[in-house]
Short mmCIF file of C-alpha atoms in Angstrom, two decimals:
data_model
loop_
_atom_site.label_atom_id
_atom_site.label_comp_id
_atom_site.label_asym_id
_atom_site.label_seq_id
_atom_site.Cartn_x
_atom_site.Cartn_y
_atom_site.Cartn_z
CA UNK S 1 -9.80 -42.53 -9.18
CA UNK S 2 -12.28 -45.21 -9.18
CA UNK S 3 -15.96 -44.69 -8.95
CA UNK S 4 -15.90 -46.40 -5.43
CA UNK S 5 -13.31 -43.84 -4.27
CA UNK S 6 -15.41 -41.07 -5.40
CA UNK S 7 -18.28 -42.44 -3.66
CA UNK S 8 -16.53 -42.73 -0.22
CA UNK S 9 -15.09 -39.22 -0.55
CA UNK S 10 -18.32 -37.53 -1.48
CA UNK S 11 -20.44 -39.07 1.21
CA UNK S 12 -18.02 -37.60 3.77
CA UNK S 13 -19.06 -34.17 2.64
CA UNK S 14 -22.77 -34.79 2.05
CA UNK S 15 -23.96 -37.79 4.00
CA UNK S 16 -27.28 -39.58 3.77
CA UNK S 17 -29.97 -37.53 5.46
CA UNK S 18 -28.37 -34.21 4.57
CA UNK S 19 -30.59 -31.33 3.27
CA UNK S 20 -29.37 -30.41 -0.20
CA UNK S 21 -30.48 -28.36 -3.18
CA UNK S 22 -29.81 -28.61 -6.85
CA UNK S 23 -30.78 -26.85 -10.16
CA UNK S 24 -33.48 -28.22 -12.31
CA UNK S 25 -31.24 -28.73 -15.22
CA UNK S 26 -29.68 -31.68 -13.28
CA UNK S 27 -33.03 -33.65 -13.69
CA UNK S 28 -34.44 -35.41 -16.74
CA UNK S 29 -37.38 -33.75 -18.40
CA UNK S 30 -39.91 -36.28 -17.18
CA UNK S 31 -38.65 -35.98 -13.63
CA UNK S 32 -38.90 -32.19 -13.80
CA UNK S 33 -42.43 -32.47 -15.09
CA UNK S 34 -43.33 -34.83 -12.23
CA UNK S 35 -42.60 -32.12 -9.65
CA UNK S 36 -44.51 -29.45 -11.71
CA UNK S 37 -41.72 -27.56 -13.36
CA UNK S 38 -39.32 -27.75 -16.29
CA UNK S 39 -35.55 -28.08 -16.79
CA UNK S 40 -35.31 -24.57 -18.15
CA UNK S 41 -36.40 -23.08 -14.77
CA UNK S 42 -33.67 -21.38 -12.85
CA UNK S 43 -35.16 -22.10 -9.42
CA UNK S 44 -33.48 -24.66 -7.04
CA UNK S 45 -35.12 -27.87 -5.85
CA UNK S 46 -34.71 -28.78 -2.19
CA UNK S 47 -34.68 -32.21 -0.63
CA UNK S 48 -32.90 -34.81 1.37
CA UNK S 49 -30.27 -37.41 0.32
CA UNK S 50 -31.66 -40.89 0.79
CA UNK S 51 -28.90 -43.02 -0.72
CA UNK S 52 -26.03 -43.18 -3.28
CA UNK S 53 -25.43 -45.66 -6.05
CA UNK S 54 -22.95 -45.97 -9.05
CA UNK S 55 -24.13 -45.89 -12.63
CA UNK S 56 -21.04 -46.86 -14.63
CA UNK S 57 -18.43 -44.12 -13.63
CA UNK S 58 -21.08 -41.74 -12.41
CA UNK S 59 -22.01 -41.43 -8.72
CA UNK S 60 -25.78 -40.94 -8.45
CA UNK S 61 -27.90 -39.53 -5.45
CA UNK S 62 -31.35 -40.70 -4.62
CA UNK S 63 -33.01 -37.57 -3.41
CA UNK S 64 -36.44 -37.12 -1.60
CA UNK S 65 -37.96 -33.94 -3.00
CA UNK S 66 -40.69 -32.41 -0.97
CA UNK S 67 -42.73 -30.58 -3.61
CA UNK S 68 -46.48 -31.35 -3.47
CA UNK S 69 -46.51 -35.21 -3.47
CA UNK S 70 -43.21 -36.41 -2.20
CA UNK S 71 -41.23 -37.55 -5.15
CA UNK S 72 -37.89 -39.57 -5.49
CA UNK S 73 -35.47 -38.43 -8.19
CA UNK S 74 -31.95 -39.37 -9.18
CA UNK S 75 -29.26 -36.66 -9.50
CA UNK S 76 -25.63 -36.61 -10.16
CA UNK S 77 -23.81 -36.20 -6.82
CA UNK S 78 -21.74 -33.35 -8.16
CA UNK S 79 -24.75 -31.21 -8.68
CA UNK S 80 -25.75 -31.29 -5.03
CA UNK S 81 -25.31 -28.31 -2.64
CA UNK S 82 -25.53 -28.77 1.07
CA UNK S 83 -28.28 -26.65 2.83
CA UNK S 84 -29.18 -25.98 6.42
CA UNK S 85 -32.83 -26.73 7.29
CA UNK S 86 -34.62 -26.70 10.68
CA UNK S 87 -35.28 -30.16 12.11
CA UNK S 88 -39.02 -29.74 12.02
CA UNK S 89 -38.83 -29.25 8.26
CA UNK S 90 -37.01 -32.51 7.63
CA UNK S 91 -38.79 -34.96 5.30
CA UNK S 92 -40.14 -37.96 7.07
CA UNK S 93 -38.43 -41.33 6.62
CA UNK S 94 -34.90 -40.19 6.95
CA UNK S 95 -33.13 -41.86 9.97
CA UNK S 96 -32.65 -39.62 12.89
CA UNK S 97 -28.99 -40.78 13.26
CA UNK S 98 -28.30 -39.63 9.73
CA UNK S 99 -30.02 -36.24 10.31
CA UNK S 100 -27.84 -35.56 13.36
CA UNK S 101 -24.63 -36.85 11.82
CA UNK S 102 -23.01 -33.38 11.36
CA UNK S 103 -24.03 -31.82 14.70
CA UNK S 104 -21.40 -31.50 17.53
CA UNK S 105 -21.30 -29.57 20.78
CA UNK S 106 -17.72 -28.22 20.93
CA UNK S 107 -16.77 -26.05 18.00
CA UNK S 108 -13.41 -25.39 16.67
CA UNK S 109 -11.39 -22.12 15.74
CA UNK S 110 -8.65 -21.34 13.45
CA UNK S 111 -6.33 -18.35 13.28
CA UNK S 112 -3.95 -16.42 11.24
CA UNK S 113 -2.69 -13.01 9.94
CA UNK S 114 -5.95 -12.42 8.52
CA UNK S 115 -6.62 -15.94 9.53
CA UNK S 116 -9.64 -18.18 9.78
CA UNK S 117 -11.42 -19.82 12.62
CA UNK S 118 -13.51 -22.86 12.47
CA UNK S 119 -16.53 -23.77 14.25
CA UNK S 120 -15.87 -27.64 14.50
CA UNK S 121 -15.53 -30.18 17.09
CA UNK S 122 -12.24 -31.78 18.46
CA UNK S 123 -12.54 -35.06 20.24
CA UNK S 124 -8.86 -35.84 20.99
CA UNK S 125 -7.90 -38.67 18.61
CA UNK S 126 -11.40 -38.77 17.07
CA UNK S 127 -11.08 -36.09 14.38
CA UNK S 128 -13.14 -32.95 13.80
CA UNK S 129 -16.76 -32.66 12.80
CA UNK S 130 -18.46 -29.64 11.34
CA UNK S 131 -20.82 -27.82 13.71
CA UNK S 132 -23.71 -25.73 12.46
CA UNK S 133 -23.25 -21.98 13.27
CA UNK S 134 -26.05 -19.91 14.65
CA UNK S 135 -26.93 -16.27 13.75
CA UNK S 136 -28.64 -14.07 16.32
CA UNK S 137 -31.09 -12.24 14.03
CA UNK S 138 -34.76 -12.71 14.63
CA UNK S 139 -36.58 -14.25 11.61
CA UNK S 140 -33.28 -14.17 9.64
CA UNK S 141 -34.82 -16.50 6.94
CA UNK S 142 -37.22 -13.58 6.12
CA UNK S 143 -34.84 -10.76 6.66
CA UNK S 144 -33.05 -8.29 4.31
CA UNK S 145 -29.42 -7.53 3.40
CA UNK S 146 -29.71 -4.24 5.17
CA UNK S 147 -30.60 -5.97 8.49
CA UNK S 148 -27.65 -8.41 8.05
CA UNK S 149 -25.37 -5.48 7.37
CA UNK S 150 -26.46 -3.74 10.68
CA UNK S 151 -25.89 -6.96 12.56
CA UNK S 152 -22.18 -6.67 11.94
CA UNK S 153 -21.95 -2.86 12.68
CA UNK S 154 -21.54 -1.41 16.21
CA UNK S 155 -25.06 0.21 15.96
CA UNK S 156 -25.10 1.23 19.67
CA UNK S 157 -21.69 2.91 19.36
CA UNK S 158 -22.72 4.67 16.15
CA UNK S 159 -26.09 6.04 17.70
CA UNK S 160 -24.69 6.90 21.19
CA UNK S 161 -21.15 8.16 20.35
CA UNK S 162 -20.30 8.68 16.73
CA UNK S 163 -23.33 10.66 15.55
CA UNK S 164 -23.35 12.91 18.73
CA UNK S 165 -19.52 13.42 18.36
CA UNK S 166 -19.94 14.69 14.72
CA UNK S 167 -22.71 17.07 15.90
CA UNK S 168 -20.58 18.37 18.77
CA UNK S 169 -17.53 18.84 16.58
CA UNK S 170 -19.61 20.77 14.07
CA UNK S 171 -20.79 23.08 16.95
CA UNK S 172 -17.14 23.55 18.19
CA UNK S 173 -16.06 24.52 14.74
CA UNK S 174 -18.93 27.00 14.41
CA UNK S 175 -20.13 25.60 11.23
CA UNK S 176 -23.07 27.86 10.09
CA UNK S 177 -26.49 26.49 9.36
CA UNK S 178 -25.46 23.12 10.76
CA UNK S 179 -28.59 20.88 11.13
CA UNK S 180 -27.98 17.97 13.70
CA UNK S 181 -26.95 14.80 11.83
CA UNK S 182 -29.51 11.96 12.32
CA UNK S 183 -29.11 8.17 12.12
CA UNK S 184 -30.92 8.01 8.74
CA UNK S 185 -28.60 10.63 7.26
CA UNK S 186 -25.59 9.00 8.54
CA UNK S 187 -26.64 5.71 6.87
CA UNK S 188 -27.46 7.63 3.73
CA UNK S 189 -23.83 8.67 3.54
CA UNK S 190 -22.82 5.04 3.94
CA UNK S 191 -25.34 4.00 1.36
CA UNK S 192 -23.89 6.37 -1.16
CA UNK S 193 -20.40 4.98 -0.64
CA UNK S 194 -21.88 1.43 -1.07
CA UNK S 195 -23.65 2.53 -4.10
CA UNK S 196 -20.34 3.93 -5.58
CA UNK S 197 -18.67 0.51 -4.69
CA UNK S 198 -21.61 -1.32 -6.39
CA UNK S 199 -21.38 0.66 -9.63
CA UNK S 200 -17.91 2.24 -9.71
CA UNK S 201 -17.67 5.15 -12.22
CA UNK S 202 -14.00 6.18 -12.53
CA UNK S 203 -13.02 9.72 -13.57
CA UNK S 204 -10.63 9.54 -16.44
CA UNK S 205 -9.59 13.13 -15.82
CA UNK S 206 -8.30 12.32 -12.35
CA UNK S 207 -7.24 8.83 -13.02
CA UNK S 208 -5.09 9.21 -16.19
CA UNK S 209 -4.35 12.90 -17.05
CA UNK S 210 -3.62 14.11 -13.45
CA UNK S 211 -2.18 11.29 -11.50
CA UNK S 212 -1.52 11.61 -7.80
CA UNK S 213 2.02 12.65 -6.89
CA UNK S 214 3.45 10.60 -4.10
CA UNK S 215 5.89 12.00 -1.69
CA UNK S 216 9.29 10.51 -1.38
CA UNK S 217 9.51 7.50 0.97
CA UNK S 218 5.80 6.78 0.66
CA UNK S 219 4.58 3.60 -1.18
CA UNK S 220 3.23 4.06 -4.68
CA UNK S 221 -0.17 2.99 -3.39
CA UNK S 222 -2.18 6.28 -2.82
CA UNK S 223 -3.86 4.61 0.07
CA UNK S 224 -1.51 5.29 2.91
CA UNK S 225 -0.79 1.98 4.43
CA UNK S 226 -1.66 1.59 8.10
CA UNK S 227 0.24 -1.69 8.64
CA UNK S 228 3.38 0.35 9.38
CA UNK S 229 2.00 1.39 12.69
CA UNK S 230 -1.12 -0.72 13.24
CA UNK S 231 -1.37 -4.55 13.64
CA UNK S 232 -4.64 -6.10 12.66
CA UNK S 233 -5.32 -9.85 13.09
CA UNK S 234 -8.57 -11.64 12.90
CA UNK S 235 -10.38 -14.94 13.46
CA UNK S 236 -12.97 -16.41 11.13
CA UNK S 237 -15.61 -19.07 11.58
CA UNK S 238 -14.72 -21.98 9.25
CA UNK S 239 -18.33 -23.05 8.56
CA UNK S 240 -19.45 -19.56 7.32
CA UNK S 241 -16.20 -17.79 6.70
CA UNK S 242 -17.40 -14.79 8.83
CA UNK S 243 -14.75 -12.73 10.75
CA UNK S 244 -15.74 -13.12 14.36
CA UNK S 245 -13.00 -11.27 16.32
CA UNK S 246 -10.32 -8.74 15.58
CA UNK S 247 -7.16 -7.85 17.43
CA UNK S 248 -6.08 -4.31 16.82
CA UNK S 249 -3.00 -2.86 18.47
CA UNK S 250 -0.20 -0.27 17.92
CA UNK S 251 2.67 -2.02 16.28
CA UNK S 252 5.38 -0.92 18.64
CA UNK S 253 3.28 -0.88 21.82
CA UNK S 254 5.17 -2.86 24.36
CA UNK S 255 2.38 -3.46 27.03
CA UNK S 256 0.00 -5.93 25.46
CA UNK S 257 -2.10 -8.72 27.10
CA UNK S 258 -0.30 -11.95 27.37
CA UNK S 259 2.90 -10.09 26.32
CA UNK S 260 4.97 -12.41 28.62
CA UNK S 261 4.09 -15.32 26.16
CA UNK S 262 6.05 -13.84 23.14
CA UNK S 263 4.72 -11.82 20.27
CA UNK S 264 3.14 -14.63 18.27
CA UNK S 265 1.66 -16.66 21.04
CA UNK S 266 0.25 -13.54 22.76
CA UNK S 267 -1.50 -12.57 19.45
CA UNK S 268 -3.31 -15.91 19.09
CA UNK S 269 -4.18 -15.84 22.83
CA UNK S 270 -5.84 -12.40 22.53
CA UNK S 271 -7.67 -13.57 19.43
CA UNK S 272 -8.99 -16.78 21.10
CA UNK S 273 -9.47 -15.39 24.59
CA UNK S 274 -13.25 -15.56 24.29
CA UNK S 275 -13.12 -19.38 23.83
CA UNK S 276 -10.68 -20.38 26.66
CA UNK S 277 -11.64 -23.66 28.48
CA UNK S 278 -14.22 -24.54 25.76
CA UNK S 279 -12.31 -27.34 24.08
CA UNK S 280 -12.43 -25.68 20.72
CA UNK S 281 -9.64 -26.31 18.28
CA UNK S 282 -7.43 -23.54 16.82
CA UNK S 283 -6.27 -23.91 13.21
CA UNK S 284 -3.30 -21.61 12.41
CA UNK S 285 -0.83 -21.41 9.52
CA UNK S 286 2.96 -21.63 9.66
CA UNK S 287 3.25 -17.99 10.83
CA UNK S 288 1.94 -19.08 14.28
CA UNK S 289 2.67 -22.78 14.32
CA UNK S 290 5.16 -24.24 16.76
CA UNK S 291 5.12 -26.90 19.63
CA UNK S 292 5.48 -24.25 22.31
CA UNK S 293 2.43 -22.42 21.00
CA UNK S 294 0.44 -25.62 20.93
CA UNK S 295 1.48 -26.34 24.48
CA UNK S 296 0.34 -22.99 25.64
CA UNK S 297 -3.05 -23.31 23.90
CA UNK S 298 -3.58 -26.74 25.73
CA UNK S 299 -2.95 -25.09 28.99
CA UNK S 300 -5.77 -22.62 28.32
CA UNK S 301 -8.19 -25.38 27.37
CA UNK S 302 -7.91 -25.15 23.66
CA UNK S 303 -6.86 -27.78 21.12
CA UNK S 304 -4.80 -26.91 18.03
CA UNK S 305 -3.66 -27.98 14.56
CA UNK S 306 -0.96 -25.72 13.15
CA UNK S 307 1.28 -25.75 10.11
CA UNK S 308 4.76 -25.40 10.99
CA UNK S 309 8.01 -24.21 9.26
CA UNK S 310 10.93 -26.45 9.84
CA UNK S 311 14.57 -25.33 9.58
CA UNK S 312 17.67 -26.83 10.94
CA UNK S 313 17.36 -24.98 14.23
CA UNK S 314 13.69 -24.23 14.30
CA UNK S 315 11.54 -24.84 16.21
CA UNK S 316 13.98 -24.97 19.10
CA UNK S 317 12.04 -27.76 20.82
CA UNK S 318 12.69 -30.04 17.96
CA UNK S 319 16.46 -30.01 17.61
CA UNK S 320 16.60 -32.76 14.85
CA UNK S 321 16.06 -31.84 11.25
CA UNK S 322 12.72 -33.45 10.35
CA UNK S 323 13.42 -33.01 6.68
CA UNK S 324 15.96 -35.84 7.00
CA UNK S 325 13.18 -38.21 8.05
CA UNK S 326 11.83 -38.41 4.57
CA UNK S 327 14.98 -37.89 2.59
CA UNK S 328 14.94 -39.91 -0.56
CA UNK S 329 11.35 -41.26 0.04
CA UNK S 330 8.67 -41.07 -2.67
CA UNK S 331 6.31 -38.15 -2.90
CA UNK S 332 3.24 -39.79 -1.09
CA UNK S 333 5.26 -40.73 2.05
CA UNK S 334 4.19 -39.48 5.42
CA UNK S 335 5.25 -40.24 8.99
CA UNK S 336 4.01 -39.20 12.43
CA UNK S 337 5.99 -38.53 15.58
CA UNK S 338 4.62 -38.37 19.01
CA UNK S 339 6.18 -36.31 21.88
CA UNK S 340 5.48 -34.55 25.12
CA UNK S 341 6.27 -30.80 25.18
CA UNK S 342 5.83 -28.86 28.49
CA UNK S 343 3.87 -31.77 29.75
CA UNK S 344 1.39 -31.68 26.80
CA UNK S 345 1.17 -34.75 24.55
CA UNK S 346 1.17 -33.85 20.77
CA UNK S 347 1.98 -35.25 17.42
CA UNK S 348 3.89 -33.96 14.46
CA UNK S 349 2.81 -35.23 11.01
CA UNK S 350 5.19 -34.86 8.01
CA UNK S 351 3.98 -35.40 4.49
CA UNK S 352 6.31 -35.34 1.43
CA UNK S 353 4.08 -33.68 -1.16
CA UNK S 354 5.27 -31.26 -3.80
CA UNK S 355 7.07 -29.71 -0.84
CA UNK S 356 7.49 -30.91 2.65
CA UNK S 357 4.57 -30.23 4.90
CA UNK S 358 4.56 -30.23 8.74
CA UNK S 359 1.49 -30.20 11.01
CA UNK S 360 1.86 -29.91 14.85
CA UNK S 361 -1.40 -31.06 16.57
CA UNK S 362 -2.85 -31.77 20.03
CA UNK S 363 -5.97 -33.30 18.58
CA UNK S 364 -6.96 -35.03 15.35
CA UNK S 365 -5.95 -38.49 13.91
CA UNK S 366 -2.73 -39.59 12.52
CA UNK S 367 -4.41 -42.62 10.83
CA UNK S 368 -5.00 -42.81 7.02
CA UNK S 369 -7.22 -40.05 5.67
CA UNK S 370 -8.75 -39.24 2.24
CA UNK S 371 -7.20 -40.02 -1.02
CA UNK S 372 -5.74 -36.95 -2.93
CA UNK S 373 -4.35 -36.51 -6.42
CA UNK S 374 -1.58 -34.04 -7.14
CA UNK S 375 0.62 -33.14 -10.03
CA UNK S 376 4.20 -33.96 -9.24
CA UNK S 377 7.16 -32.46 -11.23
CA UNK S 378 10.07 -34.72 -11.93
CA UNK S 379 12.76 -32.88 -13.85
CA UNK S 380 11.16 -31.74 -17.20
CA UNK S 381 8.15 -34.09 -16.74
CA UNK S 382 4.98 -34.02 -14.65
CA UNK S 383 2.79 -36.92 -13.45
CA UNK S 384 -0.36 -37.49 -11.44
CA UNK S 385 0.37 -39.00 -7.98
CA UNK S 386 -2.55 -40.40 -6.03
CA UNK S 387 -2.08 -41.22 -2.33
CA UNK S 388 -3.65 -41.26 1.10
CA UNK S 389 -2.60 -38.50 3.50
CA UNK S 390 -2.94 -38.56 7.27
CA UNK S 391 -6.46 -37.56 8.54
CA UNK S 392 -5.13 -34.63 10.44
CA UNK S 393 -4.28 -32.97 7.04
CA UNK S 394 -8.06 -33.32 6.10
CA UNK S 395 -9.04 -31.74 9.43
CA UNK S 396 -6.61 -28.86 8.73
CA UNK S 397 -7.59 -28.41 5.16
CA UNK S 398 -11.24 -28.10 6.10
CA UNK S 399 -11.10 -24.68 7.59
CA UNK S 400 -7.77 -23.25 6.47
CA UNK S 401 -9.13 -20.99 3.76
CA UNK S 402 -11.91 -19.17 5.76
CA UNK S 403 -10.05 -15.95 6.09
CA UNK S 404 -8.87 -15.88 2.50
CA UNK S 405 -12.47 -16.33 1.36
CA UNK S 406 -13.61 -13.35 3.49
CA UNK S 407 -10.77 -11.32 2.17
CA UNK S 408 -11.56 -12.22 -1.41
CA UNK S 409 -15.30 -11.20 -0.82
CA UNK S 410 -14.05 -7.96 0.67
CA UNK S 411 -11.48 -7.00 -1.99
CA UNK S 412 -12.03 -8.80 -5.28
CA UNK S 413 -14.81 -6.42 -6.17
CA UNK S 414 -14.69 -2.57 -5.75
CA UNK S 415 -14.70 -1.94 -2.05
CA UNK S 416 -15.11 1.15 0.21
CA UNK S 417 -11.39 1.91 0.21
CA UNK S 418 -11.45 2.12 -3.66
CA UNK S 419 -13.98 4.85 -3.56
CA UNK S 420 -12.90 6.57 -0.45
CA UNK S 421 -9.63 7.48 -2.14
CA UNK S 422 -7.54 9.15 0.62
CA UNK S 423 -4.20 9.83 2.18
CA UNK S 424 -5.81 9.87 5.63
CA UNK S 425 -5.07 6.67 7.57
CA UNK S 426 -8.13 6.97 9.81
CA UNK S 427 -10.41 7.20 6.87
CA UNK S 428 -8.62 4.20 5.31
CA UNK S 429 -9.12 2.30 8.54
CA UNK S 430 -12.86 3.32 8.65
CA UNK S 431 -13.33 2.07 5.04
CA UNK S 432 -11.71 -1.35 6.05
CA UNK S 433 -14.34 -1.74 8.78
CA UNK S 434 -17.17 -0.91 6.53
CA UNK S 435 -15.92 -3.35 3.91
CA UNK S 436 -15.49 -6.16 6.58
CA UNK S 437 -19.02 -5.68 7.86
CA UNK S 438 -20.27 -5.76 4.36
CA UNK S 439 -18.40 -8.86 3.55
CA UNK S 440 -19.59 -10.57 6.74
CA UNK S 441 -23.15 -9.63 5.82
CA UNK S 442 -22.94 -11.19 2.49
CA UNK S 443 -21.33 -14.44 3.84
CA UNK S 444 -23.98 -14.57 6.50
CA UNK S 445 -26.71 -14.09 3.96
CA UNK S 446 -25.20 -17.03 1.96
CA UNK S 447 -25.54 -19.37 5.07
CA UNK S 448 -28.58 -17.96 6.99
CA UNK S 449 -30.56 -15.80 4.45
CA UNK S 450 -33.87 -16.80 2.76
CA UNK S 451 -33.23 -20.18 1.27
CA UNK S 452 -34.29 -19.29 -2.23
CA UNK S 453 -31.86 -16.24 -2.32
CA UNK S 454 -28.80 -17.78 -0.76
CA UNK S 455 -27.14 -18.39 -4.02
CA UNK S 456 -27.14 -14.65 -5.22
CA UNK S 457 -23.81 -13.09 -6.17
CA UNK S 458 -22.09 -10.45 -4.15
CA UNK S 459 -22.88 -7.85 -6.86
CA UNK S 460 -26.65 -8.70 -6.53
CA UNK S 461 -26.51 -8.73 -2.91
CA UNK S 462 -25.31 -4.99 -2.88
CA UNK S 463 -28.27 -3.65 -4.83
CA UNK S 464 -30.95 -4.21 -2.21
CA UNK S 465 -28.47 -3.22 0.43
CA UNK S 466 -28.12 0.17 -1.20
CA UNK S 467 -31.87 0.41 -1.87
CA UNK S 468 -32.88 -0.43 1.74
CA UNK S 469 -30.54 2.15 3.20
CA UNK S 470 -31.66 4.93 0.95
CA UNK S 471 -35.39 4.01 1.59
CA UNK S 472 -34.82 4.22 5.24
CA UNK S 473 -33.66 7.74 4.78
CA UNK S 474 -36.57 8.65 2.55
CA UNK S 475 -39.09 7.10 5.00
CA UNK S 476 -37.51 9.09 7.91
CA UNK S 477 -37.69 12.43 5.81
CA UNK S 478 -41.34 11.79 4.90
CA UNK S 479 -42.19 11.26 8.64
CA UNK S 480 -40.55 14.45 9.57
CA UNK S 481 -42.27 16.35 6.72
CA UNK S 482 -45.64 14.94 7.80
CA UNK S 483 -45.07 15.93 11.41
CA UNK S 484 -44.14 19.54 10.41
CA UNK S 485 -47.28 19.87 8.22
CA UNK S 486 -49.42 18.64 11.19
#
């Protein structure tokens, strides 16, 4: 792609007036010295993009750095990272229109089987704009990982129901010398599990020499699967990748809310019920996507962009075979069809890529979008194909990976279900909820935590999380001992 193309694509992601940060190694030595540091420092520099320019084939950004005396430096655009900053902290001289460019009032959602939800805006026919999410934690910029973790746990339920139930069960079972469980002790137990997940130490004797024997008919995974009788679906915020709603139900339970709409449509309606009539946009993959589902969403005051499978007789409301529309056409070809389904206007965009892609949408644009480059196989050879795809594919691609990102943060490292090795489905489910809260806390920290610590790894995030929980217990024990001595 040309340098001009790179420039236009990049400014869509980081417009002029956006708060950014970059590592000092991106500067020249004299520029680093001018702001009172060196290139070898690992700290990040924060500033605001003022303009872009091309130097040969390299796109350079002119950044206003607020470090002592305001200083202008030039940085390669690829080294910039977008940051969220309060309006009152903005550097003077940046136009207000540029500062407010990414703000919008009506956010967007996306769904799936472990699917994501965006917080973006949908103006029908005008595309989607990213909307800044808000975290309801007081002084979150000066908070700790443990406070973020507790934000995603049902603290009231734990204190008012779980801990009293454990104590009551111990009394019923006549456990001798049982001391009532406290909140600090309960979280010490969670802290120990978190510590084991942070620094896993496998036992070779139990892992290799004495493998677990699996009963006939049970999966080889020692963790008894709960998906055989429990359905769990979720929605994630696309701007932060945080899971914001779960739908949990018994798999064969017949009486479900919105059950008259069909299994798939009723699932996404239950997931999005909190945002009815808000004008948000639902992004969903092909497991959910269909014209009838998009029409139902529109009736409940929600827009939608959904991937869609197309077979000769599916979806039923589209009797023709859409694959025939682009038969024999080159790879980069796309067409858009407009129709009215159940009194709801919508469009179907078809893109011939490495495979046929279909999107059904009640919002977004069918005009030319960004330029993309893909590898296309032709027989035994491959080639690069550069083409413009419809803008609605850009809108869909912006948030479709939110749930996958959350899942990867939950499972790519050792997680609670790896250390809570069990055949008990309820303990397995409990470990899932703990892992979900911990992954949400880390992703929230990446977006809302102290600015200088947002770039820490997941591994580094777990260390202060464990320490804070253990210190809370030690502090509570010391308070009790002091009271007893008095």
